[in-house]
Amino acid sequence: MESITLSIDGKNITCSAGTSVLNAAQELGIKIPKLCHHPDLKPVGACRLCLVEDEETGRIMASCVTPVAPKMSILTDTPSITTHRRNIIRLMMAEHPESCLFCSKGNRCRLRQFAAQLGIGETNLYPMPNYKTLEQANPFIIRDLSKCILCGKCIRADHELVVVGAIDYNLRGFKSRPTTVHDRGLEQSNCTFCGTCLSMCPTGALSQNNKSYISTPALEALSVCGFCGVGCNLAMGYTANRIVEVNPSNQQDTVNGATLCVRGHFAHDFLNSGERLTQPLIRQDTEDANNKMVPALDANNKMVPASWDEAIEVVADRLLEIKNQNGPQSVAFLGSSKCTNEENYLFQKIARVLFNTNNVDNGGYLSGRPVMNLLDKRTDGVWRLSPLAWLEKAEAVFVLGADPGHSTPVVSYYLKRACKKGIPLVVADSRRTDLTDFSSAWLDLSTGNDLEPDYVALINGLAALLHEKKGHDDDYIKQFTEGYEQYSSGLASLKPKQVSRVTGIDANDLNATAELLQGKKIAFVIGSGILLQSCGMQAMEAVINLALMTGSLGFEGAGIHVLAKDNNQMGAQDMGAVPNALPGWQLLSNDSNRKRWEQLWQTEISAANGLNMVGMIEAAEKGNLKGLYIMGENPLCSLPQPDRVKKALQKLDFIVVQDILNTATVQIADVVLPGAAFAEKGGSFTNMEGRIQSFGPVVTPPGDARPDWEILGLLASKLGDANHYVSLGHVRDEIRRLVPMYEDLDKHTHTAWITVDGRREGDEIAKTKTIISFSPVVSCKGDLKDELSDKDYAFTAIFGFTRYHFGGGTRTGYSNRKLKLDFKGEIELSPQDGEKLKINDQDTVKVSSRHGEIKRQIRLSSRLSPGQIFIPLAFNDNDAMNLIAMTQLGEPDSPGWKTCRVKVEKIEHQDA
Ligand code: SF4
Ligand code: SF4
Ligand code: SF4
Ligand code: FES
């Protein structure tokens, strides 16, 4: 690209053609005032505050929209420019209402800041305030468009970054304002309340609905979002040790840039909940036969406050006693996909070294870990290291069973931006999602042979068509794979008509999709529709095969992106908080892995896999498990069949729960240890891309609560561990030293990336010399037909998230803003079924499965086909879990947790 040299305020700079004068000045460290410019938005030159002067011609121009030219000589601060800037600000002020004193933007208003810098008090202009109605009906954003200066940042953020299109200019001239279609309230538009526009707004025209907060923030510190696996970077504003406002960090090279979603932006008020745990609690002691004080097991006994020493001593004594009396299989450790890497590392180490058990797991199981394990094993870890930025560089994107607009909203921004760039998007699902309207090919799997979508047949069918069209990548197949011949001979038997019959997708549409994908490297996006469904394992095998045949693994712009539900789901697994692997995804079944860790930790490690989360409940039911340590997980809300889970946990001799909130599981604990939330401690999370993001505390924990790593350090010391984990750095050093995947974890930098087999971020597959095998073509197993065709339960319930609530709803359930939202998780039903069953919007229905029932209101939705209902998770203490069978995910006879058969009955008013 052509280089251009120019001078700005007497300093020479050389930059590439097309660079704006504003950016060139910024590179020289020269500050130019600006109101409508943001580095992530297309410049529009709306505010004219960034004026500069051409020294030679005297021409005044807006620097943000003026490209550099050879031999330009620019001045950024001349009397003429100052006069113009003062006049611009005076005009804006004259149009502004006189409400600055009680504007929530306060000293952070850019208009006021520039007015002060330019010495403007009285404008000496006739005041012409442009009054607009104050809009504050929704719990997230207040709009006072009287204060709008028409910079257009909100509209551009909405269109260019999050690609929602909820707002645009309305009217022209003096009356023009950014507003919704027909000027309705935001809650009546398609606004997702991501708050990206709000963070961009330079004035008080858009502000947070702050009634539940105590003030505007005095200070700000950076952190990482504690909800989903995207790992957005946050700037958390705080006052008097309370988080009062959250915005995107706006740092360079973050996964979210200037965007967030409604949870990250607005739901962190749960941190200030009155239900936070603030002191250790022990269930009131009783004396046993040996006159030894032990915690009572009767759930009616009271919990009494205790010191940390007392609580830790009871935990150490009771768990050791159980292990010594009944063996290592009698204790288990359920860690957390929300806690940090450092905490999960310590947690599993305590289990393995101090209790000699592999009974250790974390909440990541709930997100379909068996399918992820399969992917990792089959690809030798090559699927990791998949920057989301690659989605915008892909040749084609294929989204399967994923609804990122709700589960991981920032991923949906990437996908929609990719579409806007013209990248073809194929979407396969059993119900229409936010992405359907953006897709080049929409593969509706709702009308196949069974009401459960057959992703396996679809993917294999497309692979067969691509093979027939010679759409495979010969070079890649030769260089990086083996077994293609056997695989492709299996494809030959698949006939498009048969695939079309099984999937319900017209043969012409299948053919058109194959043509769309032909010759392209594909970026796959995989969601819970595959991870949690009965045929998830087979579907993932089919995806891997299709990725290999199209050369789509291990290259920029391609890959398999799996949507991680929890913020540190990947890190908890990497740290070995799982029953089948040691830190660094090193399988227990591999002798050399195990021996290495035995040597490092000076202990013996069993080769047998321990109990996973579901296995723990089953073992407790049978009386084989007697002691359980739960850190940051609420199985009474997150697992299917909560009554069954509760009964099983109540059979335990001893249960310790370490958490931040007073959850249902806390209430049945024998000892409660109050932990610190992410914003109150340091550590690191690893996001779905493989980015390890470190952060420090923003505020201190409430009361006597402590960071989880500190609590685990106390316990390890009490149990005789000589390491004395007294600082976070100590734990991080150990991880960096012992876990090769985390060798780049560096306490001095904010972001590092995992390394996979020596491959770092940006390295392509060729670096690892990995050879990946094709697996034989398989079909979706047929032994679930009874479950699927049950006439008594005529509907298929699909379970999924909405963007407002999250996980089991434990944290978002304590967010005041979320509770004020006029959306109560209504069950969606197709209008056709509504008519057939005489069910209307807002009617209450009873939905029952073979395992339980729930009651909720209905919303008719054309996103669904007849025979389907959609049940949002995380509402009403996650009551939807009553309907699902608690089976081991990924097992051949498991119906999965994504769908189940139900009946739907309208409840007349008096029964509701
Ligand atoms: S509402 Fe704010 S961001 Fe939007 S145009 Fe007005 S001043 Fe700019
Ligand atoms: S909150 Fe998000 S979706 Fe709503 S208008 Fe603003 S940018 Fe658009
Ligand atoms: S997309 Fe995920 S990580 Fe980002 S703000 Fe939303 S919940 Fe947080
Ligand atoms: S910042 Fe350049 S015109 Fe507004």
PDB file of C-alpha atoms in Angstrom, residues 62 101 182 211 228 307-308 342 345 363 467 480 496 524 597 617 638 769 806 833 904:
ATOM      1  CA  ALA A  62     -13.007  17.551   9.852  1.00  0.00           C
ATOM      2  CA  LEU A 101     -27.071  19.513  37.529  1.00  0.00           C
ATOM      3  CA  HIS A 182     -42.742   4.440  14.935  1.00  0.00           C
ATOM      4  CA  LYS A 211     -32.519   3.266  40.306  1.00  0.00           C
ATOM      5  CA  CYS A 228     -20.722 -16.830  29.320  1.00  0.00           C
ATOM      6  CA  SER A 307     -14.758 -18.482  62.330  1.00  0.00           C
ATOM      7  CA  TRP A 308     -12.738 -19.515  59.287  1.00  0.00           C
ATOM      8  CA  GLU A 342      -6.163 -21.096  39.715  1.00  0.00           C
ATOM      9  CA  TYR A 345      -6.315 -26.257  39.655  1.00  0.00           C
ATOM     10  CA  GLY A 363     -20.440 -27.554  35.994  1.00  0.00           C
ATOM     11  CA  HIS A 467     -17.966 -35.678  -2.477  1.00  0.00           C
ATOM     12  CA  PHE A 480      -3.314 -33.850   7.353  1.00  0.00           C
ATOM     13  CA  PRO A 496     -30.226 -37.380  -1.399  1.00  0.00           C
ATOM     14  CA  PHE A 524     -18.443 -24.306  12.010  1.00  0.00           C
ATOM     15  CA  TRP A 597       1.796 -36.041  37.508  1.00  0.00           C
ATOM     16  CA  ILE A 617     -25.702 -38.062  42.366  1.00  0.00           C
ATOM     17  CA  SER A 638     -28.689 -26.912  37.386  1.00  0.00           C
ATOM     18  CA  LYS A 769       2.320 -32.204  11.958  1.00  0.00           C
ATOM     19  CA  PHE A 806     -28.305 -17.477  32.423  1.00  0.00           C
ATOM     20  CA  ASP A 833     -51.069 -25.493  17.814  1.00  0.00           C
ATOM     21  CA  VAL A 904     -49.361 -29.417  26.908  1.00  0.00           C
TER      22      VAL A 904
END
